[in-house]
CSV table of C-alpha atoms in Angstrom, one decimal:
chain,number,residue,atom,x,y,z
A,896,GLY,CA,0.0,0.0,0.0
A,897,GLN,CA,1.0,3.6,-0.3
A,898,GLN,CA,3.2,5.0,2.4
A,899,VAL,CA,1.7,8.4,2.2
A,900,GLN,CA,-2.1,8.8,1.9
A,901,GLN,CA,-3.9,12.1,1.3
A,902,SER,CA,-7.5,12.9,1.7
A,903,PRO,CA,-9.7,14.0,0.1
A,904,THR,CA,-8.5,13.3,-3.4
A,905,SER,CA,-10.4,16.3,-4.7
A,906,LEU,CA,-12.2,19.2,-3.2
A,907,VAL,CA,-14.5,21.9,-4.6
A,908,LEU,CA,-15.1,25.1,-2.6
A,909,GLN,CA,-16.8,28.4,-3.0
A,910,GLU,CA,-14.5,31.3,-2.7
A,911,GLY,CA,-14.2,32.3,1.0
A,912,GLU,CA,-14.8,28.8,2.4
A,913,ASN,CA,-12.1,27.0,4.4
A,914,ALA,CA,-10.4,23.8,3.4
A,915,GLU,CA,-8.8,21.1,5.5
A,916,LEU,CA,-6.4,18.7,3.8
A,917,GLN,CA,-5.1,15.6,5.5
A,918,CYS,CA,-1.9,13.5,5.1
A,919,ASN,CA,-1.3,10.2,6.8
A,920,PHE,CA,1.9,8.2,6.9
A,921,SER,CA,2.0,4.4,7.2
A,922,THR,CA,5.6,4.3,8.3
A,923,SER,CA,7.5,6.2,11.0
A,924,LEU,CA,7.8,9.9,10.3
A,925,ASN,CA,11.0,11.9,10.5
A,926,SER,CA,9.9,15.0,8.7
A,927,MET,CA,7.6,16.0,5.9
A,928,GLN,CA,6.8,18.8,3.5
A,929,TRP,CA,3.7,20.3,1.8
A,930,PHE,CA,3.9,21.3,-1.8
A,931,TYR,CA,1.6,23.3,-4.1
A,932,GLN,CA,1.4,22.6,-7.8
A,933,ARG,CA,-0.4,25.0,-10.1
A,934,PRO,CA,-2.4,23.3,-12.9
A,935,GLY,CA,0.1,22.0,-15.4
A,936,GLY,CA,2.9,23.6,-13.5
A,937,SER,CA,5.9,22.9,-11.3
A,938,LEU,CA,5.9,22.3,-7.5
A,939,VAL,CA,6.6,24.9,-5.0
A,940,SER,CA,7.3,24.1,-1.4
A,941,VAL,CA,4.6,25.5,1.0
A,942,PHE,CA,5.8,24.2,4.4
A,943,TYR,CA,8.7,22.2,5.7
A,944,ASN,CA,7.1,21.0,8.9
A,945,PRO,CA,8.9,18.4,11.0
A,946,SER,CA,6.6,18.9,14.0
A,947,GLY,CA,4.0,21.2,15.4
A,948,THR,CA,2.1,24.1,13.8
A,949,LYS,CA,3.3,26.6,11.2
A,950,GLN,CA,1.4,29.4,9.7
A,951,SER,CA,2.0,31.5,6.5
A,952,GLY,CA,-0.7,33.9,5.7
A,953,ARG,CA,-4.0,32.0,5.2
A,954,LEU,CA,-2.2,28.6,5.3
A,955,THR,CA,-1.6,26.6,8.5
A,956,SER,CA,0.1,23.3,8.7
A,957,THR,CA,0.0,21.0,11.8
A,958,THR,CA,2.1,17.9,12.0
A,959,VAL,CA,1.9,15.3,14.8
A,960,ILE,CA,5.0,13.1,14.4
A,961,LYS,CA,3.9,10.5,16.9
A,962,GLU,CA,0.5,10.0,15.2
A,963,ARG,CA,2.2,10.1,11.8
A,964,ARG,CA,-0.2,12.7,10.3
A,965,SER,CA,-0.2,16.2,9.0
A,966,SER,CA,-2.9,18.6,8.0
A,967,LEU,CA,-3.0,21.7,5.8
A,968,HIS,CA,-5.7,24.3,6.6
A,969,ILE,CA,-6.6,27.0,4.0
A,970,SER,CA,-8.7,29.7,5.4
A,971,SER,CA,-10.9,32.1,3.3
A,972,SER,CA,-10.0,30.3,0.1
A,973,GLN,CA,-9.4,32.3,-3.1
A,974,ILE,CA,-9.7,31.3,-6.7
A,975,THR,CA,-5.9,31.4,-7.0
A,976,ASP,CA,-5.6,28.7,-4.4
A,977,SER,CA,-6.8,26.2,-7.0
A,978,GLY,CA,-4.3,23.5,-7.8
A,979,THR,CA,-2.9,20.3,-6.4
A,980,TYR,CA,-1.6,20.1,-2.9
A,981,LEU,CA,0.9,17.3,-2.3
A,982,CYS,CA,2.4,16.1,1.0
A,983,ALA,CA,5.7,14.2,1.1
A,984,ARG,CA,7.6,12.3,3.7
A,985,LEU,CA,11.3,12.9,3.9
A,986,ASN,CA,13.5,9.8,4.6
A,987,ASN,CA,15.9,9.8,7.5
A,988,ALA,CA,18.8,11.0,5.4
A,989,GLY,CA,16.7,13.9,4.4
A,990,ALA,CA,17.2,13.4,0.7
A,991,LYS,CA,14.4,11.3,-0.7
A,992,LEU,CA,10.8,12.5,-0.8
A,993,THR,CA,7.9,10.0,-0.9
A,994,PHE,CA,4.8,11.7,-2.1
A,995,GLY,CA,1.1,11.2,-1.5
A,996,GLY,CA,-1.4,11.1,-4.4
A,997,GLY,CA,-2.3,14.8,-3.9
A,998,THR,CA,-5.5,16.7,-3.2
A,999,ARG,CA,-6.9,18.6,-6.2
A,1000,LEU,CA,-8.5,21.8,-5.0
A,1001,THR,CA,-10.9,23.8,-7.1
A,1002,VAL,CA,-12.1,27.2,-5.8
A,1003,ARG,CA,-15.1,28.7,-7.6
A,1004,PRO,CA,-16.3,32.3,-7.6
B,620,ASP,CA,16.7,33.7,-9.9
B,621,MET,CA,17.7,30.2,-8.7
B,622,LYS,CA,16.1,27.7,-10.8
B,623,VAL,CA,15.9,24.2,-12.3
B,624,THR,CA,15.5,24.2,-16.1
B,625,GLN,CA,14.1,21.2,-18.0
B,626,MET,CA,14.2,20.6,-21.7
B,627,PRO,CA,12.2,20.0,-23.7
B,628,ARG,CA,8.8,21.0,-22.2
B,629,TYR,CA,6.8,18.7,-24.5
B,630,LEU,CA,7.9,15.6,-26.4
B,631,ILE,CA,6.2,13.1,-28.6
B,632,LYS,CA,8.1,9.9,-29.4
B,633,ARG,CA,7.2,6.6,-31.1
B,634,MET,CA,7.4,3.3,-29.2
B,635,GLY,CA,11.0,1.9,-29.4
B,636,GLU,CA,12.7,5.3,-29.9
B,637,ASN,CA,15.3,6.6,-27.6
B,638,VAL,CA,14.4,9.6,-25.4
B,639,LEU,CA,16.7,12.1,-23.7
B,640,LEU,CA,15.3,14.5,-21.1
B,641,GLU,CA,17.7,17.1,-19.8
B,642,CYS,CA,17.8,19.1,-16.6
B,643,GLY,CA,20.0,21.9,-15.4
B,644,GLN,CA,20.3,23.8,-12.2
B,645,ASP,CA,22.2,26.9,-11.3
B,646,MET,CA,22.4,26.6,-7.5
B,647,SER,CA,25.4,24.2,-7.3
B,648,HIS,CA,23.2,21.7,-5.5
B,649,GLU,CA,24.8,18.3,-5.0
B,650,THR,CA,21.7,16.2,-5.1
B,651,MET,CA,19.4,16.0,-8.1
B,652,TYR,CA,16.4,13.8,-8.8
B,653,TRP,CA,14.1,12.6,-11.5
B,654,TYR,CA,10.5,11.9,-10.7
B,655,ARG,CA,7.5,11.0,-12.9
B,656,GLN,CA,3.9,12.1,-12.1
B,657,ASP,CA,0.9,10.2,-13.1
B,658,PRO,CA,-2.8,11.0,-12.1
B,659,GLY,CA,-3.6,9.9,-8.6
B,660,LEU,CA,-0.1,8.6,-7.8
B,661,GLY,CA,1.7,11.8,-6.9
B,662,LEU,CA,5.4,11.9,-7.8
B,663,GLN,CA,7.4,8.7,-7.9
B,664,LEU,CA,11.2,8.8,-7.7
B,665,ILE,CA,13.0,7.3,-10.6
B,666,TYR,CA,16.6,8.1,-9.8
B,667,ILE,CA,18.6,10.2,-7.3
B,668,SER,CA,22.0,11.6,-7.9
B,669,TYR,CA,24.2,12.6,-5.0
B,670,ASP,CA,26.9,14.2,-7.1
B,671,VAL,CA,28.8,13.6,-10.4
B,672,ASP,CA,28.8,9.9,-11.3
B,673,SER,CA,27.1,9.0,-8.0
B,674,ASN,CA,23.6,7.8,-8.9
B,675,SER,CA,21.2,5.5,-7.1
B,676,GLU,CA,18.0,3.9,-8.2
B,677,GLY,CA,14.8,5.3,-6.8
B,678,ASP,CA,11.5,3.5,-6.5
B,679,ILE,CA,10.8,2.9,-10.2
B,680,PRO,CA,14.1,2.8,-12.1
B,681,LYS,CA,13.1,0.0,-14.5
B,682,GLY,CA,13.3,1.2,-18.1
B,683,TYR,CA,15.3,4.3,-17.3
B,684,ARG,CA,18.9,5.3,-16.9
B,685,VAL,CA,20.6,8.5,-15.9
B,686,SER,CA,23.8,10.4,-16.5
B,687,ARG,CA,25.5,13.1,-14.4
B,688,LYS,CA,28.8,14.2,-15.7
B,689,LYS,CA,28.6,17.8,-14.4
B,690,ARG,CA,27.1,18.9,-11.1
B,691,GLU,CA,24.7,21.3,-12.7
B,692,HIS,CA,23.4,18.8,-15.3
B,693,PHE,CA,21.4,15.6,-14.9
B,694,SER,CA,19.9,13.6,-17.8
B,695,LEU,CA,17.2,11.0,-17.9
B,696,ILE,CA,17.4,8.4,-20.7
B,697,LEU,CA,14.8,6.1,-22.0
B,698,ASP,CA,16.3,3.4,-24.2
B,699,SER,CA,13.5,2.1,-26.4
B,700,ALA,CA,10.5,4.0,-25.0
B,701,LYS,CA,7.3,2.2,-24.1
B,702,THR,CA,3.8,3.6,-24.1
B,703,ASN,CA,3.5,3.1,-20.3
B,704,GLN,CA,6.3,5.7,-20.0
B,705,THR,CA,3.9,8.4,-21.1
B,706,SER,CA,4.0,10.7,-18.2
B,707,VAL,CA,5.1,14.1,-16.8
B,708,TYR,CA,8.7,14.0,-15.7
B,709,PHE,CA,10.0,16.4,-13.1
B,710,CYS,CA,13.6,17.1,-12.2
B,711,ALA,CA,14.5,18.6,-8.9
B,712,SER,CA,17.6,19.6,-6.9
B,713,SER,CA,18.5,20.1,-3.3
B,714,SER,CA,21.5,20.8,-1.1
B,715,PRO,CA,22.2,18.5,1.9
B,716,PRO,CA,20.8,18.2,4.5
B,717,THR,CA,17.5,18.8,2.9
B,718,SER,CA,15.7,21.2,5.1
B,719,ASN,CA,13.7,24.4,5.2
B,720,SER,CA,12.2,23.9,1.8
B,721,ASP,CA,15.3,23.9,-0.3
B,722,TYR,CA,13.9,21.4,-2.8
B,723,THR,CA,13.6,23.1,-6.2
B,724,PHE,CA,11.6,21.6,-9.0
B,725,GLY,CA,11.7,22.2,-12.7
B,726,SER,CA,8.6,22.9,-14.8
B,727,GLY,CA,8.3,19.4,-16.0
B,728,THR,CA,8.6,17.6,-19.4
B,729,ARG,CA,5.4,16.1,-20.8
B,730,LEU,CA,6.3,13.0,-22.7
B,731,LEU,CA,3.9,11.1,-24.9
B,732,VAL,CA,4.9,7.8,-26.3
B,733,ILE,CA,2.8,6.6,-29.2
């Protein structure tokens, strides 16, 4: 089975609504990252989040290492938030990323 | 701007042809990667390179090989392409230890094998 599982696989919101994206890891977690991918575009790192809570503008990431899970909260969603959000587990050496399948977010006006 | 550049952006090849995907980075990162992305599967690691001529298989290396003769350049080669290698290929680079979001991805190469 997949080491990194994301839910939901897709999400449609009205502009202004909040979103909660989940990431669960089947193996022990050392550290992880959240990435954002524009439609048809490259990946950009959103959070490097070994443990605890981090916030950047309308985005908040919370990672609980012992429970092997992480969440990404998007508040007051905007149309420009549309795209795919991917979480990834970093291996112990910190070099290799193992990705989840992603959550495709669509924000409508 | 620090960046990872991939060429070409789009490529159509016939089954059995050889394919060369090229990637360059201007950050002097030691570690470089090739991933492929397929719907619902996220990104899967094909190969990782720790420096010049220091390459290791990733999770799905079968059907691929790589070449890294200069630190700034990392190539992915498909000898005799297959239709199931149709995918979007991403190159990335990072500097060890990977931390604080220093992973940088290229814009991807869309490969169609017909």
